[in-house]
mmCIF file of C-alpha atoms in Angstrom:
data_model
loop_
_atom_site.group_PDB
_atom_site.id
_atom_site.type_symbol
_atom_site.label_atom_id
_atom_site.label_comp_id
_atom_site.label_asym_id
_atom_site.label_seq_id
_atom_site.Cartn_x
_atom_site.Cartn_y
_atom_site.Cartn_z
ATOM 1 C CA MET A 287 -18.374 12.916 0.550
ATOM 2 C CA LYS A 288 -15.918 12.676 3.398
ATOM 3 C CA GLN A 289 -13.109 13.409 0.967
ATOM 4 C CA ILE A 290 -14.905 16.310 -0.534
ATOM 5 C CA TRP A 291 -15.632 17.752 3.020
ATOM 6 C CA LEU A 292 -11.948 17.321 3.937
ATOM 7 C CA TYR A 293 -10.642 18.928 0.745
ATOM 8 C CA SER A 294 -13.001 21.862 1.189
ATOM 9 C CA MET A 295 -12.326 22.391 4.704
ATOM 10 C CA ARG A 296 -8.599 22.340 4.300
ATOM 11 C CA ALA A 297 -8.808 24.889 1.470
ATOM 12 C CA TYR A 298 -11.034 27.025 3.601
ATOM 13 C CA LEU A 299 -8.753 26.781 6.633
ATOM 14 C CA ARG A 300 -5.713 27.643 4.532
ATOM 15 C CA LEU A 301 -7.383 30.702 3.123
ATOM 16 C CA ALA A 302 -8.515 31.674 6.491
ATOM 17 C CA LEU A 303 -4.932 31.235 8.004
ATOM 18 C CA PHE A 304 -3.445 33.314 5.122
ATOM 19 C CA PHE A 305 -5.741 35.982 6.050
ATOM 20 C CA TYR A 306 -5.146 35.649 9.731
ATOM 21 C CA PHE A 307 -1.304 35.248 9.881
ATOM 22 C CA LYS A 308 1.060 38.023 8.450
ATOM 23 C CA LYS A 309 3.316 35.211 7.393
ATOM 24 C CA ILE A 310 3.506 31.435 7.559
ATOM 25 C CA GLU A 311 6.997 29.963 6.832
ATOM 26 C CA ILE A 312 7.352 26.150 6.171
ATOM 27 C CA ARG A 313 10.676 24.376 6.269
ATOM 28 C CA ASN A 314 11.519 20.878 5.384
ATOM 29 C CA ALA A 315 8.411 19.656 4.271
ATOM 30 C CA ASN A 316 10.282 17.323 1.926
ATOM 31 C CA ASN A 317 11.035 15.235 4.921
ATOM 32 C CA ILE A 318 7.488 13.918 4.968
ATOM 33 C CA HIS A 319 6.875 10.795 3.106
ATOM 34 C CA LYS A 320 3.598 10.676 1.393
ATOM 35 C CA ASN A 321 2.726 6.859 1.485
ATOM 36 C CA GLU A 322 3.957 5.753 4.838
ATOM 37 C CA ALA A 323 2.732 5.828 8.342
ATOM 38 C CA VAL A 324 3.513 9.081 9.803
ATOM 39 C CA ILE A 325 3.394 10.602 13.420
ATOM 40 C CA PHE A 326 3.900 14.296 13.677
ATOM 41 C CA LEU A 327 5.167 15.000 17.196
ATOM 42 C CA GLY A 328 4.883 18.882 17.626
ATOM 43 C CA ASN A 329 5.705 21.234 20.734
ATOM 44 C CA HIS A 330 2.431 22.870 21.977
ATOM 45 C CA GLN A 331 2.040 26.596 22.496
ATOM 46 C CA ASN A 332 -1.113 27.844 20.817
ATOM 47 C CA ALA A 333 -3.942 25.481 21.476
ATOM 48 C CA LEU A 334 -6.045 24.404 18.676
ATOM 49 C CA LEU A 335 -4.186 26.615 16.034
ATOM 50 C CA ASP A 336 -1.253 24.390 16.526
ATOM 51 C CA ALA A 337 -3.085 21.319 15.205
ATOM 52 C CA LEU A 338 -4.701 23.455 12.323
ATOM 53 C CA LEU A 339 -1.306 24.638 11.155
ATOM 54 C CA ILE A 340 0.300 21.293 10.995
ATOM 55 C CA ALA A 341 -2.783 19.679 9.322
ATOM 56 C CA THR A 342 -3.109 22.275 6.609
ATOM 57 C CA LYS A 343 0.603 22.647 5.786
ATOM 58 C CA ASN A 344 1.998 19.038 5.911
ATOM 59 C CA GLY A 345 0.557 17.964 2.546
ATOM 60 C CA ARG A 346 -1.364 15.046 3.898
ATOM 61 C CA PHE A 347 -4.681 14.511 5.552
ATOM 62 C CA SER A 348 -4.023 13.861 9.281
ATOM 63 C CA TYR A 349 -5.753 12.648 12.375
ATOM 64 C CA PHE A 350 -5.117 14.579 15.463
ATOM 65 C CA LEU A 351 -5.255 13.478 19.300
ATOM 66 C CA THR A 352 -6.851 16.389 20.921
ATOM 67 C CA ARG A 353 -7.566 17.160 24.441
ATOM 68 C CA ALA A 354 -11.076 15.693 25.333
ATOM 69 C CA ALA A 355 -12.277 19.027 27.136
ATOM 70 C CA VAL A 356 -12.816 20.730 23.660
ATOM 71 C CA PHE A 357 -15.296 17.874 22.628
ATOM 72 C CA ASN A 358 -17.739 18.761 25.552
ATOM 73 C CA LYS A 359 -20.201 20.555 23.416
ATOM 74 C CA PRO A 360 -22.176 18.107 20.949
ATOM 75 C CA LEU A 361 -21.951 20.498 17.867
ATOM 76 C CA VAL A 362 -18.283 21.401 18.349
ATOM 77 C CA SER A 363 -17.639 17.654 19.023
ATOM 78 C CA LYS A 364 -19.203 16.635 15.840
ATOM 79 C CA ILE A 365 -17.426 19.366 13.910
ATOM 80 C CA LEU A 366 -13.966 18.380 15.444
ATOM 81 C CA LYS A 367 -14.526 14.615 14.714
ATOM 82 C CA SER A 368 -15.464 15.395 11.124
ATOM 83 C CA LEU A 369 -12.099 17.010 10.770
ATOM 84 C CA GLN A 370 -10.410 13.824 11.773
ATOM 85 C CA MET A 371 -9.695 15.023 15.682
ATOM 86 C CA LEU A 372 -9.814 12.233 18.156
ATOM 87 C CA PRO A 373 -10.244 13.002 21.891
ATOM 88 C CA VAL A 374 -7.773 12.007 24.495
ATOM 89 C CA TYR A 375 -8.482 12.016 28.043
ATOM 90 C CA ARG A 376 -6.086 13.098 30.863
ATOM 91 C CA ILE A 377 -6.166 12.609 34.602
ATOM 92 C CA ARG A 378 -7.800 16.037 34.920
ATOM 93 C CA ASP A 379 -10.860 14.685 33.014
ATOM 94 C CA GLY A 380 -11.407 12.122 35.622
ATOM 95 C CA TRP A 381 -9.891 8.803 36.391
ATOM 96 C CA GLY A 382 -12.913 7.081 35.060
ATOM 97 C CA ASN A 383 -12.630 8.518 31.631
ATOM 98 C CA LEU A 384 -8.900 7.264 31.261
ATOM 99 C CA ASN A 385 -10.071 3.950 30.040
ATOM 100 C CA LYS A 386 -11.563 5.603 26.991
ATOM 101 C CA ASN A 387 -8.097 6.173 25.755
ATOM 102 C CA ASN A 388 -7.767 2.515 24.987
ATOM 103 C CA SER A 389 -10.205 2.603 22.106
ATOM 104 C CA VAL A 390 -8.619 5.785 20.654
ATOM 105 C CA PHE A 391 -4.969 4.288 20.824
ATOM 106 C CA SER A 392 -6.443 1.026 19.099
ATOM 107 C CA LYS A 393 -8.019 3.282 16.426
ATOM 108 C CA SER A 394 -4.734 5.076 15.986
ATOM 109 C CA SER A 395 -2.739 1.913 15.546
ATOM 110 C CA LYS A 396 -5.504 0.848 12.836
ATOM 111 C CA LEU A 397 -4.906 4.047 10.949
ATOM 112 C CA LEU A 398 -1.000 3.807 11.252
ATOM 113 C CA SER A 399 -1.435 0.225 9.801
ATOM 114 C CA GLU A 400 -3.185 1.661 6.820
ATOM 115 C CA LYS A 401 -0.370 4.068 6.338
ATOM 116 C CA ASN A 402 -2.287 7.241 7.482
ATOM 117 C CA ALA A 403 -0.699 10.169 9.409
ATOM 118 C CA ILE A 404 -1.462 11.180 12.905
ATOM 119 C CA GLY A 405 -0.485 14.347 14.900
ATOM 120 C CA ILE A 406 0.221 14.138 18.716
ATOM 121 C CA PHE A 407 1.480 16.793 20.914
ATOM 122 C CA PRO A 408 3.718 14.699 23.531
ATOM 123 C CA GLU A 409 4.070 17.466 25.959
ATOM 124 C CA GLY A 410 0.581 16.739 27.030
ATOM 125 C CA SER A 411 -0.398 20.350 27.586
ATOM 126 C CA HIS A 412 -0.009 23.851 26.003
ATOM 127 C CA SER A 413 1.907 26.913 27.277
ATOM 128 C CA LEU A 414 3.083 30.158 25.603
ATOM 129 C CA ASN A 415 6.325 29.623 27.483
ATOM 130 C CA ARG A 416 9.181 29.070 24.822
ATOM 131 C CA THR A 417 10.330 25.857 26.586
ATOM 132 C CA VAL A 418 10.182 22.245 25.400
ATOM 133 C CA ARG A 419 8.702 20.568 28.268
ATOM 134 C CA PRO A 420 9.045 17.055 29.261
ATOM 135 C CA LEU A 421 7.468 14.520 26.897
ATOM 136 C CA SER A 422 4.755 11.971 27.955
ATOM 137 C CA LYS A 423 5.049 8.358 26.672
ATOM 138 C CA GLY A 424 1.584 8.171 25.177
ATOM 139 C CA PHE A 425 2.930 8.292 21.669
ATOM 140 C CA THR A 426 5.317 5.430 22.413
ATOM 141 C CA ARG A 427 2.448 3.404 23.670
ATOM 142 C CA ILE A 428 0.667 4.058 20.229
ATOM 143 C CA ILE A 429 3.779 2.884 18.430
ATOM 144 C CA PHE A 430 4.303 -0.361 20.411
ATOM 145 C CA GLU A 431 0.670 -1.241 20.066
ATOM 146 C CA THR A 432 0.894 -0.587 16.198
ATOM 147 C CA LEU A 433 4.033 -2.802 15.975
ATOM 148 C CA GLU A 434 2.478 -5.499 18.113
ATOM 149 C CA ARG A 435 -0.764 -5.673 16.184
ATOM 150 C CA TYR A 436 0.586 -4.853 12.696
ATOM 151 C CA PRO A 437 4.193 -6.124 12.821
ATOM 152 C CA ASP A 438 4.927 -5.146 9.200
ATOM 153 C CA THR A 439 4.184 -1.567 9.658
ATOM 154 C CA LYS A 440 6.984 0.897 9.393
ATOM 155 C CA ILE A 441 6.483 4.238 11.120
ATOM 156 C CA GLN A 442 7.912 7.448 10.317
ATOM 157 C CA LEU A 443 8.202 10.057 13.150
ATOM 158 C CA ILE A 444 8.438 13.676 12.314
ATOM 159 C CA PRO A 445 9.180 16.265 15.183
ATOM 160 C CA VAL A 446 7.484 19.641 14.347
ATOM 161 C CA GLY A 447 8.735 22.871 15.860
ATOM 162 C CA LEU A 448 6.009 25.408 16.063
ATOM 163 C CA ASN A 449 7.300 28.994 16.392
ATOM 164 C CA PHE A 450 5.432 32.165 16.876
ATOM 165 C CA LYS A 451 6.497 35.758 17.298
ATOM 166 C CA HIS A 452 3.660 36.748 19.346
ATOM 167 C CA ALA A 453 1.329 33.892 19.733
ATOM 168 C CA ALA A 454 -1.598 35.496 21.420
ATOM 169 C CA LYS A 455 -1.481 38.732 19.295
ATOM 170 C CA PHE A 456 -2.973 39.620 15.806
ATOM 171 C CA SER A 457 -1.494 39.644 13.355
ATOM 172 C CA ASP A 458 1.199 37.082 14.117
ATOM 173 C CA THR A 459 4.178 35.301 12.085
ATOM 174 C CA ALA A 460 4.515 31.610 12.363
ATOM 175 C CA LEU A 461 7.356 29.150 11.516
ATOM 176 C CA ILE A 462 6.430 25.327 10.967
ATOM 177 C CA ASN A 463 9.791 23.714 11.216
ATOM 178 C CA PHE A 464 9.661 19.778 10.177
ATOM 179 C CA GLY A 465 12.310 17.868 11.569
ATOM 180 C CA THR A 466 14.536 14.934 10.392
ATOM 181 C CA SER A 467 12.476 11.576 9.990
ATOM 182 C CA ILE A 468 12.987 8.876 12.715
ATOM 183 C CA GLN A 469 12.074 5.397 11.130
ATOM 184 C CA VAL A 470 10.834 2.826 13.690
ATOM 185 C CA GLY A 471 9.849 -0.752 13.351
ATOM 186 C CA ARG A 472 9.785 -3.911 15.395
ATOM 187 C CA GLU A 473 13.232 -3.713 16.753
ATOM 188 C CA LEU A 474 11.641 -1.364 19.488
ATOM 189 C CA LEU A 475 9.731 -4.186 20.944
ATOM 190 C CA LYS A 476 13.037 -6.145 22.134
ATOM 191 C CA ASP A 477 13.349 -3.723 25.194
ATOM 192 C CA LYS A 478 10.427 -1.367 25.571
ATOM 193 C CA ASN A 479 11.692 0.481 28.442
ATOM 194 C CA LYS A 480 14.855 1.372 26.773
ATOM 195 C CA SER A 481 12.903 2.171 23.601
ATOM 196 C CA VAL A 482 10.798 4.634 25.497
ATOM 197 C CA LEU A 483 13.657 6.574 26.846
ATOM 198 C CA LYS A 484 15.545 6.734 23.396
ATOM 199 C CA LEU A 485 12.325 7.905 21.450
ATOM 200 C CA LYS A 486 11.465 10.516 24.072
ATOM 201 C CA GLU A 487 15.284 11.659 23.982
ATOM 202 C CA GLN A 488 15.380 11.671 20.205
ATOM 203 C CA VAL A 489 12.268 13.656 19.833
ATOM 204 C CA SER A 490 12.895 16.037 22.535
ATOM 205 C CA GLN A 491 16.276 16.903 21.351
ATOM 206 C CA GLN A 492 14.861 17.582 17.868
ATOM 207 C CA LEU A 493 12.145 19.822 19.186
ATOM 208 C CA ARG A 494 14.747 21.821 21.184
ATOM 209 C CA GLU A 495 16.563 22.498 17.769
ATOM 210 C CA LEU A 496 13.283 23.193 15.771
ATOM 211 C CA THR A 497 11.956 25.559 18.201
ATOM 212 C CA ILE A 498 13.114 27.922 20.976
ATOM 213 C CA HIS A 499 14.151 26.327 24.197
ATOM 214 C CA ILE A 500 14.690 28.343 27.270
ATOM 215 C CA GLU A 501 15.614 26.232 30.383
ATOM 216 C CA SER A 502 12.851 26.711 32.988
ATOM 217 C CA GLU A 503 15.171 27.756 35.918
ATOM 218 C CA ASN A 504 16.375 30.822 34.038
ATOM 219 C CA TYR A 505 13.246 31.434 31.999
ATOM 220 C CA GLU A 506 12.226 34.987 33.218
ATOM 221 C CA SER A 507 15.687 36.490 32.743
ATOM 222 C CA THR A 508 16.401 34.813 29.526
ATOM 223 C CA ILE A 509 13.113 35.941 28.037
ATOM 224 C CA GLN A 510 13.540 39.477 29.184
ATOM 225 C CA ASN A 511 17.114 39.497 27.652
ATOM 226 C CA LEU A 512 15.870 38.204 24.376
ATOM 227 C CA GLU A 513 12.922 40.737 24.286
ATOM 228 C CA GLY A 514 15.403 43.450 25.007
ATOM 229 C CA LEU A 515 17.446 42.398 22.074
ATOM 230 C CA ASN A 516 14.245 42.281 19.964
ATOM 231 C CA VAL A 517 15.237 38.949 18.446
ATOM 232 C CA ASP A 518 13.078 37.224 15.651
ATOM 233 C CA PHE A 519 11.296 34.439 17.592
ATOM 234 C CA THR A 520 10.596 32.769 14.216
ATOM 235 C CA LYS A 521 14.418 31.890 13.767
ATOM 236 C CA PRO A 522 14.982 29.422 16.518
ATOM 237 C CA GLU A 523 18.525 28.470 15.298
ATOM 238 C CA GLU A 524 19.796 32.089 15.845
ATOM 239 C CA VAL A 525 18.026 32.638 19.040
ATOM 240 C CA ASN A 526 19.171 29.237 20.624
ATOM 241 C CA GLN A 527 22.568 30.004 19.468
ATOM 242 C CA CYS A 528 22.252 33.557 21.319
ATOM 243 C CA ILE A 529 21.231 31.843 24.480
ATOM 244 C CA ALA A 530 23.969 29.151 24.137
ATOM 245 C CA SER A 531 26.622 32.105 23.973
ATOM 246 C CA ASN A 532 25.209 33.778 26.999
ATOM 247 C CA PHE A 533 23.966 36.547 24.775
ATOM 248 C CA GLU A 534 27.308 37.436 23.261
ATOM 249 C CA ASN A 535 26.413 35.982 19.936
ATOM 250 C CA CYS A 536 23.178 37.581 19.042
ATOM 251 C CA LYS A 537 21.744 39.288 16.195
ATOM 252 C CA LYS A 538 20.083 42.379 17.642
ATOM 253 C CA THR A 539 17.130 43.912 15.366
ATOM 254 C CA THR A 540 15.916 47.514 15.352
ATOM 255 C CA PRO A 541 12.126 47.559 16.555
ATOM 256 C CA LYS A 542 9.823 48.534 13.905
ATOM 257 C CA THR A 543 8.418 52.105 14.179
ATOM 258 C CA SER A 544 4.712 52.340 14.615
ATOM 259 C CA ASN A 545 2.774 52.232 11.200
ATOM 260 C CA ALA A 546 0.142 54.716 11.419
ATOM 261 C CA LEU A 547 -1.229 53.785 8.025
ATOM 262 C CA LYS A 548 -1.610 50.247 9.162
ATOM 263 C CA ARG A 549 -3.496 51.276 12.199
ATOM 264 C CA LEU A 550 -5.813 53.416 9.964
ATOM 265 C CA PHE A 551 -6.594 50.216 7.838
ATOM 266 C CA LYS A 552 -7.288 48.154 10.963
ATOM 267 C CA ILE A 553 -9.705 50.865 12.243
ATOM 268 C CA LEU A 554 -11.462 50.898 8.867
ATOM 269 C CA LEU A 555 -11.523 46.948 8.899
ATOM 270 C CA ILE A 556 -13.034 46.970 12.278
ATOM 271 C CA ILE A 557 -15.823 49.425 11.058
ATOM 272 C CA ASN A 558 -16.630 47.280 8.331
ATOM 273 C CA LEU A 559 -16.937 44.216 10.532
ATOM 274 C CA PHE A 560 -18.202 45.889 13.700
ATOM 275 C CA ILE A 561 -20.680 43.325 14.871
ATOM 276 C CA PRO A 562 -18.165 40.336 14.752
ATOM 277 C CA TYR A 563 -15.444 42.667 16.449
ATOM 278 C CA LEU A 564 -17.940 43.709 19.205
ATOM 279 C CA ILE A 565 -18.757 39.975 19.835
ATOM 280 C CA TRP A 566 -15.191 39.144 20.201
ATOM 281 C CA LYS A 567 -14.226 41.941 22.393
ATOM 282 C CA LYS A 568 -17.339 42.005 24.586
ATOM 283 C CA ILE A 569 -18.491 38.484 24.801
ATOM 284 C CA ALA A 570 -15.829 35.918 23.559
ATOM 285 C CA GLN A 571 -12.514 37.280 24.760
ATOM 286 C CA PRO A 572 -13.642 38.148 28.316
ATOM 287 C CA LYS A 573 -14.444 34.496 28.741
ATOM 288 C CA ILE A 574 -11.149 33.097 27.857
ATOM 289 C CA LYS A 575 -9.456 31.578 30.822
ATOM 290 C CA GLU A 576 -6.091 30.574 29.356
ATOM 291 C CA ILE A 577 -4.299 32.927 27.391
ATOM 292 C CA GLU A 578 -3.134 30.035 25.112
ATOM 293 C CA PHE A 579 -6.739 29.876 23.767
ATOM 294 C CA THR A 580 -6.659 33.661 22.725
ATOM 295 C CA SER A 581 -5.601 33.026 18.974
ATOM 296 C CA THR A 582 -7.817 29.943 18.833
ATOM 297 C CA PHE A 583 -11.068 31.690 19.782
ATOM 298 C CA ARG A 584 -10.138 34.754 17.700
ATOM 299 C CA PHE A 585 -9.604 32.647 14.825
ATOM 300 C CA ALA A 586 -12.960 30.989 15.375
ATOM 301 C CA ILE A 587 -14.630 34.150 15.031
ATOM 302 C CA VAL A 588 -12.613 34.805 11.880
ATOM 303 C CA ILE A 589 -13.781 31.650 10.255
ATOM 304 C CA SER A 590 -17.426 31.750 11.426
ATOM 305 C CA LEU A 591 -19.006 34.895 12.081
ATOM 306 C CA VAL A 592 -17.007 37.175 9.725
ATOM 307 C CA PRO A 593 -18.180 35.416 6.621
ATOM 308 C CA VAL A 594 -21.811 35.170 7.934
ATOM 309 C CA PHE A 595 -21.727 38.850 8.587
ATOM 310 C CA ILE A 596 -20.093 39.690 5.328
ATOM 311 C CA LEU A 597 -22.764 37.691 3.489
ATOM 312 C CA LEU A 598 -25.671 39.535 5.355
ATOM 313 C CA VAL A 599 -24.268 42.846 4.573
ATOM 314 C CA MET A 600 -24.021 42.011 0.924
ATOM 315 C CA LEU A 601 -27.359 40.696 0.756
ATOM 316 C CA ILE A 602 -28.773 43.878 2.371
ATOM 317 C CA LEU A 603 -26.652 46.059 -0.081
ATOM 318 C CA GLY A 604 -27.730 44.127 -3.018
ATOM 319 C CA PHE A 605 -31.388 44.024 -2.061
ATOM 320 C CA VAL A 606 -31.588 47.747 -0.973
ATOM 321 C CA PHE A 607 -29.324 49.238 -3.598
ATOM 322 C CA GLN A 608 -27.467 47.270 -6.415
ATOM 323 C CA ILE A 609 -25.534 44.126 -6.559
ATOM 324 C CA LYS A 610 -22.240 46.216 -7.578
ATOM 325 C CA PHE A 611 -22.441 47.834 -4.160
ATOM 326 C CA ALA A 612 -22.402 44.437 -2.361
ATOM 327 C CA PHE A 613 -19.286 43.269 -4.387
ATOM 328 C CA MET A 614 -17.816 46.826 -3.681
ATOM 329 C CA TYR A 615 -18.118 45.961 -0.024
ATOM 330 C CA LEU A 616 -16.713 42.560 -0.386
ATOM 331 C CA ILE A 617 -13.716 43.842 -2.256
ATOM 332 C CA SER A 618 -13.105 46.647 0.297
ATOM 333 C CA VAL A 619 -13.074 44.301 3.156
ATOM 334 C CA ILE A 620 -10.687 41.868 1.463
ATOM 335 C CA VAL A 621 -8.332 44.798 0.550
ATOM 336 C CA LEU A 622 -8.547 46.275 4.119
ATOM 337 C CA ALA A 623 -7.908 42.727 5.664
ATOM 338 C CA LEU A 624 -4.824 42.383 3.459
ATOM 339 C CA LEU A 625 -3.386 45.636 4.179
ATOM 340 C CA SER A 626 -4.263 45.227 8.049
ATOM 341 C CA VAL A 627 -2.529 41.929 8.223
ATOM 342 C CA LYS A 628 0.312 41.823 5.827
ATOM 343 C CA LEU A 629 1.810 45.303 6.125
#
């Protein structure tokens, strides 16, 4: 039953992500071994959507270490745990909760010994800034514990660069950029301090190449220059080269003109989904305190309230009129959604 649930949810989430994003590009997925212990190490910009993108596009069923705060509500906690998400506690969650991480790390080690895949965001927090932040050593602790308890385990580390054109906007374009595999084994235990520094540097260096990295001290001026050039933020190699050349070797693109037809399709879609839209605009969106959660909450509306509303309208149309009107409504919503998102 668990496998049926996971397959069903992955298929449903992949379908929802197809309708949510204008385009999702995946690079270097062939770097991922299918029958080895794997740790995915991604940069973290877009809250829960980051985990969903990696989980649905890496070709494996993965466990994800997720900030404990999102598990506060019992129903949400149950759903997230059923999707193989494990709560990780930080200092801001209270010193008394940090000991709970011991059991989570032990479980992660056990999973790796059984050749499962685990996703971790080693920056430790999310931010829409296009900067790879310093990495915490939490992922190295899991590696060491695994190698000590299960010495024959070989672990494949895969850095993952997540790139978004406009992470908080709808509809957006995303690039999932899988990096070069870093194979680790018991040799790391010879000098743990040296191994921690080496692993953090290797992963950080790859993330800086797989996604856009702007140094924090020049962030505001650099991002303004890049936005002025209208660069494509889903092309990290070009953008990083542009920054390194002090904006002399940059590919400037022409901003797209406003698409009146797309706006019309979007208005028609909103009319067809007016109740979920009102709930989003009047109830959900005003309560968002961190902009990084905007897309996550919007996507939550898409996968929960929108299907329920469509089903209710179809039932009413089928009962009051004929079943063909119910399916006509369904087809119209699907077409308008595709035209609104993909154009």
